[in-house]
JSON list of C-alpha atoms in Angstrom, two decimals:
[
{"chain": "A", "resi": 1, "resn": "UNK", "atom": "CA", "xyz": [0.12, -0.17, 0.06]},
{"chain": "A", "resi": 2, "resn": "UNK", "atom": "CA", "xyz": [1.47, 3.15, -0.86]},
{"chain": "A", "resi": 3, "resn": "UNK", "atom": "CA", "xyz": [1.55, 6.01, 2.23]},
{"chain": "A", "resi": 4, "resn": "UNK", "atom": "CA", "xyz": [-0.94, 8.25, 1.67]},
{"chain": "A", "resi": 5, "resn": "UNK", "atom": "CA", "xyz": [-2.73, 6.78, -1.24]},
{"chain": "A", "resi": 6, "resn": "UNK", "atom": "CA", "xyz": [-6.14, 6.10, 0.77]},
{"chain": "A", "resi": 7, "resn": "UNK", "atom": "CA", "xyz": [-7.51, 7.14, 3.96]},
{"chain": "A", "resi": 8, "resn": "UNK", "atom": "CA", "xyz": [-10.30, 5.49, 5.93]},
{"chain": "A", "resi": 9, "resn": "UNK", "atom": "CA", "xyz": [-12.91, 7.68, 7.40]},
{"chain": "A", "resi": 10, "resn": "UNK", "atom": "CA", "xyz": [-15.01, 6.15, 10.68]},
{"chain": "A", "resi": 11, "resn": "UNK", "atom": "CA", "xyz": [-17.59, 7.72, 12.64]},
{"chain": "A", "resi": 12, "resn": "UNK", "atom": "CA", "xyz": [-19.12, 6.41, 15.47]},
{"chain": "A", "resi": 13, "resn": "UNK", "atom": "CA", "xyz": [-22.37, 7.04, 16.42]},
{"chain": "A", "resi": 14, "resn": "UNK", "atom": "CA", "xyz": [-22.07, 5.79, 20.18]},
{"chain": "A", "resi": 15, "resn": "UNK", "atom": "CA", "xyz": [-19.58, 6.41, 22.67]},
{"chain": "A", "resi": 16, "resn": "UNK", "atom": "CA", "xyz": [-16.42, 4.21, 22.33]},
{"chain": "A", "resi": 17, "resn": "UNK", "atom": "CA", "xyz": [-14.80, 2.90, 25.19]},
{"chain": "A", "resi": 18, "resn": "UNK", "atom": "CA", "xyz": [-11.42, 4.36, 25.75]},
{"chain": "A", "resi": 19, "resn": "UNK", "atom": "CA", "xyz": [-9.51, 1.03, 25.91]},
{"chain": "A", "resi": 20, "resn": "UNK", "atom": "CA", "xyz": [-11.16, -0.14, 22.62]},
{"chain": "A", "resi": 21, "resn": "UNK", "atom": "CA", "xyz": [-10.07, 3.18, 20.64]},
{"chain": "A", "resi": 22, "resn": "UNK", "atom": "CA", "xyz": [-6.50, 2.79, 21.95]},
{"chain": "A", "resi": 23, "resn": "UNK", "atom": "CA", "xyz": [-6.07, -0.86, 21.15]},
{"chain": "A", "resi": 24, "resn": "UNK", "atom": "CA", "xyz": [-7.59, 0.21, 17.48]},
{"chain": "A", "resi": 25, "resn": "UNK", "atom": "CA", "xyz": [-5.17, 2.85, 17.26]},
{"chain": "A", "resi": 26, "resn": "UNK", "atom": "CA", "xyz": [-2.11, 1.12, 18.65]},
{"chain": "A", "resi": 27, "resn": "UNK", "atom": "CA", "xyz": [-2.78, -1.70, 16.06]},
{"chain": "A", "resi": 28, "resn": "UNK", "atom": "CA", "xyz": [-3.73, 0.93, 13.10]},
{"chain": "A", "resi": 29, "resn": "UNK", "atom": "CA", "xyz": [-0.14, 2.30, 13.70]},
{"chain": "A", "resi": 30, "resn": "UNK", "atom": "CA", "xyz": [1.70, -1.18, 13.76]},
{"chain": "A", "resi": 31, "resn": "UNK", "atom": "CA", "xyz": [-0.30, -1.88, 10.10]},
{"chain": "A", "resi": 32, "resn": "UNK", "atom": "CA", "xyz": [0.71, 1.47, 8.95]},
{"chain": "A", "resi": 33, "resn": "UNK", "atom": "CA", "xyz": [4.60, 0.67, 9.38]},
{"chain": "A", "resi": 34, "resn": "UNK", "atom": "CA", "xyz": [4.06, -2.82, 8.10]},
{"chain": "A", "resi": 35, "resn": "UNK", "atom": "CA", "xyz": [2.22, -0.81, 5.05]},
{"chain": "A", "resi": 36, "resn": "UNK", "atom": "CA", "xyz": [-0.51, -3.18, 5.37]},
{"chain": "A", "resi": 37, "resn": "UNK", "atom": "CA", "xyz": [-3.76, -0.50, 5.75]},
{"chain": "A", "resi": 38, "resn": "UNK", "atom": "CA", "xyz": [-4.19, 2.90, 5.40]},
{"chain": "A", "resi": 39, "resn": "UNK", "atom": "CA", "xyz": [-4.19, 6.19, 7.39]},
{"chain": "A", "resi": 40, "resn": "UNK", "atom": "CA", "xyz": [-7.39, 6.30, 9.47]},
{"chain": "A", "resi": 41, "resn": "UNK", "atom": "CA", "xyz": [-9.47, 9.65, 10.58]},
{"chain": "A", "resi": 42, "resn": "UNK", "atom": "CA", "xyz": [-11.97, 8.37, 13.41]},
{"chain": "A", "resi": 43, "resn": "UNK", "atom": "CA", "xyz": [-14.52, 10.72, 14.88]},
{"chain": "A", "resi": 44, "resn": "UNK", "atom": "CA", "xyz": [-15.61, 9.61, 18.00]},
{"chain": "A", "resi": 45, "resn": "UNK", "atom": "CA", "xyz": [-16.69, 10.19, 21.71]},
{"chain": "A", "resi": 46, "resn": "UNK", "atom": "CA", "xyz": [-15.69, 8.38, 24.53]},
{"chain": "A", "resi": 47, "resn": "UNK", "atom": "CA", "xyz": [-16.92, 8.14, 28.36]},
{"chain": "A", "resi": 48, "resn": "UNK", "atom": "CA", "xyz": [-15.37, 10.97, 30.63]},
{"chain": "A", "resi": 49, "resn": "UNK", "atom": "CA", "xyz": [-11.85, 10.41, 31.69]},
{"chain": "A", "resi": 50, "resn": "UNK", "atom": "CA", "xyz": [-8.58, 11.44, 32.55]},
{"chain": "A", "resi": 51, "resn": "UNK", "atom": "CA", "xyz": [-4.98, 10.76, 31.00]},
{"chain": "A", "resi": 52, "resn": "UNK", "atom": "CA", "xyz": [-2.14, 10.88, 32.97]},
{"chain": "A", "resi": 53, "resn": "UNK", "atom": "CA", "xyz": [1.00, 11.74, 30.93]},
{"chain": "A", "resi": 54, "resn": "UNK", "atom": "CA", "xyz": [4.63, 10.82, 31.97]},
{"chain": "A", "resi": 55, "resn": "UNK", "atom": "CA", "xyz": [4.75, 13.88, 34.29]},
{"chain": "A", "resi": 56, "resn": "UNK", "atom": "CA", "xyz": [1.70, 13.24, 36.41]},
{"chain": "A", "resi": 57, "resn": "UNK", "atom": "CA", "xyz": [1.85, 13.00, 40.10]},
{"chain": "A", "resi": 58, "resn": "UNK", "atom": "CA", "xyz": [-0.71, 11.27, 41.74]},
{"chain": "A", "resi": 59, "resn": "UNK", "atom": "CA", "xyz": [-1.34, 14.17, 44.12]},
{"chain": "A", "resi": 60, "resn": "UNK", "atom": "CA", "xyz": [-2.05, 16.54, 41.59]},
{"chain": "A", "resi": 61, "resn": "UNK", "atom": "CA", "xyz": [-5.31, 14.91, 40.41]},
{"chain": "A", "resi": 62, "resn": "UNK", "atom": "CA", "xyz": [-7.81, 17.21, 42.44]},
{"chain": "A", "resi": 63, "resn": "UNK", "atom": "CA", "xyz": [-11.03, 15.19, 41.59]},
{"chain": "A", "resi": 64, "resn": "UNK", "atom": "CA", "xyz": [-10.33, 11.63, 40.71]},
{"chain": "A", "resi": 65, "resn": "UNK", "atom": "CA", "xyz": [-14.27, 11.23, 39.60]},
{"chain": "A", "resi": 66, "resn": "UNK", "atom": "CA", "xyz": [-13.78, 9.27, 36.33]},
{"chain": "A", "resi": 67, "resn": "UNK", "atom": "CA", "xyz": [-11.19, 6.45, 35.54]},
{"chain": "A", "resi": 68, "resn": "UNK", "atom": "CA", "xyz": [-7.63, 7.29, 34.93]},
{"chain": "A", "resi": 69, "resn": "UNK", "atom": "CA", "xyz": [-5.42, 5.85, 31.71]},
{"chain": "A", "resi": 70, "resn": "UNK", "atom": "CA", "xyz": [-1.58, 6.02, 31.77]},
{"chain": "A", "resi": 71, "resn": "UNK", "atom": "CA", "xyz": [-0.79, 7.26, 28.26]},
{"chain": "A", "resi": 72, "resn": "UNK", "atom": "CA", "xyz": [3.37, 6.95, 28.36]},
{"chain": "A", "resi": 73, "resn": "UNK", "atom": "CA", "xyz": [3.59, 10.65, 26.65]},
{"chain": "A", "resi": 74, "resn": "UNK", "atom": "CA", "xyz": [4.45, 13.67, 28.04]},
{"chain": "A", "resi": 75, "resn": "UNK", "atom": "CA", "xyz": [2.10, 15.63, 30.01]},
{"chain": "A", "resi": 76, "resn": "UNK", "atom": "CA", "xyz": [0.28, 15.86, 33.50]},
{"chain": "A", "resi": 77, "resn": "UNK", "atom": "CA", "xyz": [-3.40, 15.10, 33.77]},
{"chain": "A", "resi": 78, "resn": "UNK", "atom": "CA", "xyz": [-5.93, 15.89, 30.86]},
{"chain": "A", "resi": 79, "resn": "UNK", "atom": "CA", "xyz": [-9.42, 15.77, 31.57]},
{"chain": "A", "resi": 80, "resn": "UNK", "atom": "CA", "xyz": [-11.57, 14.14, 28.16]},
{"chain": "A", "resi": 81, "resn": "UNK", "atom": "CA", "xyz": [-15.35, 14.51, 28.24]},
{"chain": "A", "resi": 82, "resn": "UNK", "atom": "CA", "xyz": [-18.52, 15.16, 26.53]},
{"chain": "A", "resi": 83, "resn": "UNK", "atom": "CA", "xyz": [-19.03, 18.74, 24.93]},
{"chain": "A", "resi": 84, "resn": "UNK", "atom": "CA", "xyz": [-15.41, 19.22, 24.05]},
{"chain": "A", "resi": 85, "resn": "UNK", "atom": "CA", "xyz": [-14.94, 18.98, 20.32]},
{"chain": "A", "resi": 86, "resn": "UNK", "atom": "CA", "xyz": [-11.32, 18.93, 19.65]},
{"chain": "A", "resi": 87, "resn": "UNK", "atom": "CA", "xyz": [-9.48, 18.44, 16.39]},
{"chain": "A", "resi": 88, "resn": "UNK", "atom": "CA", "xyz": [-6.13, 17.47, 15.35]},
{"chain": "A", "resi": 89, "resn": "UNK", "atom": "CA", "xyz": [-4.14, 17.91, 11.94]},
{"chain": "A", "resi": 90, "resn": "UNK", "atom": "CA", "xyz": [-0.80, 17.03, 11.45]},
{"chain": "A", "resi": 91, "resn": "UNK", "atom": "CA", "xyz": [1.84, 15.73, 8.56]},
{"chain": "A", "resi": 92, "resn": "UNK", "atom": "CA", "xyz": [-0.46, 17.24, 6.02]},
{"chain": "A", "resi": 93, "resn": "UNK", "atom": "CA", "xyz": [0.52, 18.46, 2.71]},
{"chain": "A", "resi": 94, "resn": "UNK", "atom": "CA", "xyz": [-1.29, 21.86, 1.34]},
{"chain": "A", "resi": 95, "resn": "UNK", "atom": "CA", "xyz": [-3.00, 20.16, -1.25]},
{"chain": "A", "resi": 96, "resn": "UNK", "atom": "CA", "xyz": [-6.85, 21.33, -2.26]},
{"chain": "A", "resi": 97, "resn": "UNK", "atom": "CA", "xyz": [-7.93, 18.36, -1.28]},
{"chain": "A", "resi": 98, "resn": "UNK", "atom": "CA", "xyz": [-6.23, 17.91, 1.91]},
{"chain": "A", "resi": 99, "resn": "UNK", "atom": "CA", "xyz": [-7.31, 21.61, 2.82]},
{"chain": "A", "resi": 100, "resn": "UNK", "atom": "CA", "xyz": [-11.05, 20.72, 2.34]},
{"chain": "A", "resi": 101, "resn": "UNK", "atom": "CA", "xyz": [-10.69, 17.23, 4.36]},
{"chain": "A", "resi": 102, "resn": "UNK", "atom": "CA", "xyz": [-8.81, 19.24, 7.17]},
{"chain": "A", "resi": 103, "resn": "UNK", "atom": "CA", "xyz": [-11.44, 21.69, 7.46]},
{"chain": "A", "resi": 104, "resn": "UNK", "atom": "CA", "xyz": [-14.23, 19.33, 6.92]},
{"chain": "A", "resi": 105, "resn": "UNK", "atom": "CA", "xyz": [-12.78, 17.25, 9.78]},
{"chain": "A", "resi": 106, "resn": "UNK", "atom": "CA", "xyz": [-12.04, 20.27, 12.02]},
{"chain": "A", "resi": 107, "resn": "UNK", "atom": "CA", "xyz": [-15.84, 21.94, 11.25]},
{"chain": "A", "resi": 108, "resn": "UNK", "atom": "CA", "xyz": [-16.77, 23.52, 14.40]},
{"chain": "A", "resi": 109, "resn": "UNK", "atom": "CA", "xyz": [-14.09, 22.45, 16.82]},
{"chain": "A", "resi": 110, "resn": "UNK", "atom": "CA", "xyz": [-13.75, 24.35, 19.91]},
{"chain": "A", "resi": 111, "resn": "UNK", "atom": "CA", "xyz": [-9.74, 24.31, 19.60]},
{"chain": "A", "resi": 112, "resn": "UNK", "atom": "CA", "xyz": [-8.22, 23.10, 16.46]},
{"chain": "A", "resi": 113, "resn": "UNK", "atom": "CA", "xyz": [-4.70, 21.99, 16.99]},
{"chain": "A", "resi": 114, "resn": "UNK", "atom": "CA", "xyz": [-2.66, 22.27, 13.45]},
{"chain": "A", "resi": 115, "resn": "UNK", "atom": "CA", "xyz": [0.76, 21.62, 12.40]},
{"chain": "A", "resi": 116, "resn": "UNK", "atom": "CA", "xyz": [2.41, 24.81, 11.04]},
{"chain": "A", "resi": 117, "resn": "UNK", "atom": "CA", "xyz": [5.80, 23.28, 10.18]},
{"chain": "A", "resi": 118, "resn": "UNK", "atom": "CA", "xyz": [7.11, 26.43, 8.06]},
{"chain": "A", "resi": 119, "resn": "UNK", "atom": "CA", "xyz": [6.66, 30.21, 7.83]},
{"chain": "A", "resi": 120, "resn": "UNK", "atom": "CA", "xyz": [4.62, 31.66, 4.58]},
{"chain": "A", "resi": 121, "resn": "UNK", "atom": "CA", "xyz": [8.14, 32.61, 3.52]},
{"chain": "A", "resi": 122, "resn": "UNK", "atom": "CA", "xyz": [9.43, 29.23, 3.26]},
{"chain": "A", "resi": 123, "resn": "UNK", "atom": "CA", "xyz": [6.22, 27.93, 1.40]},
{"chain": "A", "resi": 124, "resn": "UNK", "atom": "CA", "xyz": [8.21, 26.34, -1.38]},
{"chain": "A", "resi": 125, "resn": "UNK", "atom": "CA", "xyz": [10.24, 24.10, 1.23]},
{"chain": "A", "resi": 126, "resn": "UNK", "atom": "CA", "xyz": [6.75, 23.28, 3.04]},
{"chain": "A", "resi": 127, "resn": "UNK", "atom": "CA", "xyz": [5.50, 21.68, -0.33]},
{"chain": "A", "resi": 128, "resn": "UNK", "atom": "CA", "xyz": [8.72, 20.03, -0.86]},
{"chain": "A", "resi": 129, "resn": "UNK", "atom": "CA", "xyz": [8.62, 18.44, 2.66]},
{"chain": "A", "resi": 130, "resn": "UNK", "atom": "CA", "xyz": [4.36, 17.92, 2.48]},
{"chain": "A", "resi": 131, "resn": "UNK", "atom": "CA", "xyz": [3.71, 19.97, 5.44]},
{"chain": "A", "resi": 132, "resn": "UNK", "atom": "CA", "xyz": [1.57, 23.32, 5.97]},
{"chain": "A", "resi": 133, "resn": "UNK", "atom": "CA", "xyz": [2.65, 26.69, 6.23]},
{"chain": "A", "resi": 134, "resn": "UNK", "atom": "CA", "xyz": [1.55, 29.06, 9.08]},
{"chain": "A", "resi": 135, "resn": "UNK", "atom": "CA", "xyz": [-0.90, 30.98, 6.78]},
{"chain": "A", "resi": 136, "resn": "UNK", "atom": "CA", "xyz": [-2.32, 27.66, 5.40]},
{"chain": "A", "resi": 137, "resn": "UNK", "atom": "CA", "xyz": [-2.94, 26.71, 8.96]},
{"chain": "A", "resi": 138, "resn": "UNK", "atom": "CA", "xyz": [-4.64, 29.82, 9.74]},
{"chain": "A", "resi": 139, "resn": "UNK", "atom": "CA", "xyz": [-6.89, 29.45, 6.68]},
{"chain": "A", "resi": 140, "resn": "UNK", "atom": "CA", "xyz": [-7.86, 25.71, 7.44]},
{"chain": "A", "resi": 141, "resn": "UNK", "atom": "CA", "xyz": [-8.67, 26.99, 10.90]},
{"chain": "A", "resi": 142, "resn": "UNK", "atom": "CA", "xyz": [-11.18, 29.87, 9.38]},
{"chain": "A", "resi": 143, "resn": "UNK", "atom": "CA", "xyz": [-12.57, 27.52, 6.91]},
{"chain": "A", "resi": 144, "resn": "UNK", "atom": "CA", "xyz": [-13.54, 25.19, 9.89]},
{"chain": "A", "resi": 145, "resn": "UNK", "atom": "CA", "xyz": [-15.02, 27.52, 11.80]},
{"chain": "A", "resi": 146, "resn": "UNK", "atom": "CA", "xyz": [-12.96, 26.69, 14.71]},
{"chain": "A", "resi": 147, "resn": "UNK", "atom": "CA", "xyz": [-13.59, 28.70, 17.51]},
{"chain": "A", "resi": 148, "resn": "UNK", "atom": "CA", "xyz": [-9.69, 28.75, 18.55]},
{"chain": "A", "resi": 149, "resn": "UNK", "atom": "CA", "xyz": [-6.63, 27.63, 16.77]},
{"chain": "A", "resi": 150, "resn": "UNK", "atom": "CA", "xyz": [-3.05, 26.12, 18.38]},
{"chain": "A", "resi": 151, "resn": "UNK", "atom": "CA", "xyz": [-0.58, 25.97, 15.80]},
{"chain": "A", "resi": 152, "resn": "UNK", "atom": "CA", "xyz": [2.21, 23.12, 16.90]},
{"chain": "A", "resi": 153, "resn": "UNK", "atom": "CA", "xyz": [5.00, 21.05, 15.02]},
{"chain": "A", "resi": 154, "resn": "UNK", "atom": "CA", "xyz": [7.21, 23.76, 14.02]},
{"chain": "A", "resi": 155, "resn": "UNK", "atom": "CA", "xyz": [10.56, 23.63, 12.01]},
{"chain": "A", "resi": 156, "resn": "UNK", "atom": "CA", "xyz": [13.33, 24.01, 14.37]},
{"chain": "A", "resi": 157, "resn": "UNK", "atom": "CA", "xyz": [14.91, 26.40, 11.77]},
{"chain": "A", "resi": 158, "resn": "UNK", "atom": "CA", "xyz": [12.40, 29.07, 13.73]},
{"chain": "A", "resi": 159, "resn": "UNK", "atom": "CA", "xyz": [13.67, 28.30, 17.18]},
{"chain": "A", "resi": 160, "resn": "UNK", "atom": "CA", "xyz": [15.15, 32.09, 17.46]},
{"chain": "A", "resi": 161, "resn": "UNK", "atom": "CA", "xyz": [11.72, 33.32, 16.38]},
{"chain": "A", "resi": 162, "resn": "UNK", "atom": "CA", "xyz": [9.45, 31.62, 18.38]},
{"chain": "A", "resi": 163, "resn": "UNK", "atom": "CA", "xyz": [6.36, 34.45, 17.84]},
{"chain": "A", "resi": 164, "resn": "UNK", "atom": "CA", "xyz": [6.71, 33.98, 13.83]},
{"chain": "A", "resi": 165, "resn": "UNK", "atom": "CA", "xyz": [4.48, 31.26, 13.45]},
{"chain": "A", "resi": 166, "resn": "UNK", "atom": "CA", "xyz": [1.72, 31.90, 15.80]},
{"chain": "A", "resi": 167, "resn": "UNK", "atom": "CA", "xyz": [1.63, 35.14, 14.73]},
{"chain": "A", "resi": 168, "resn": "UNK", "atom": "CA", "xyz": [1.33, 34.12, 10.83]},
{"chain": "A", "resi": 169, "resn": "UNK", "atom": "CA", "xyz": [-1.37, 31.73, 11.75]},
{"chain": "A", "resi": 170, "resn": "UNK", "atom": "CA", "xyz": [-3.59, 34.00, 13.73]},
{"chain": "A", "resi": 171, "resn": "UNK", "atom": "CA", "xyz": [-3.25, 36.70, 10.76]},
{"chain": "A", "resi": 172, "resn": "UNK", "atom": "CA", "xyz": [-4.69, 34.06, 8.18]},
{"chain": "A", "resi": 173, "resn": "UNK", "atom": "CA", "xyz": [-7.20, 32.91, 11.15]},
{"chain": "A", "resi": 174, "resn": "UNK", "atom": "CA", "xyz": [-8.71, 36.55, 11.51]},
{"chain": "A", "resi": 175, "resn": "UNK", "atom": "CA", "xyz": [-8.22, 37.41, 7.92]}
]
């Protein structure tokens, strides 16, 4: 299977147990690496829970009202519950189809976390590396009608200009 040749889209109408979604995700990652399955965008809701990242300390959890799942990734405690529409877009080339799909995926998101690997002035490099520019990320957020946009996944070339990418994203988002 050619990477990126197909994307499977799944929509679950009923809540999906976190353990089930996690097991699916881990199996899919292995299958993608083995080139036996396409990438998958799965729109789902799961029952309320907390995830505990590698920085989480037991005493920091204020109200353990829901199950806690260790993630093995960075961060502390994060609440996941109903009423939050969050979208993530990462490792995406700025093709017309990808922009339309990303905007549809993020439609009405309370917060869109989106890659903005390159500054607008490096659009040729972004296209070559199949990543979004800051301006493209902001435009996708605007097309999606997202309430808030949070750019991430910046190229290291901007480490000395930490405000550049967020400023370009927000400018395009507000235009």
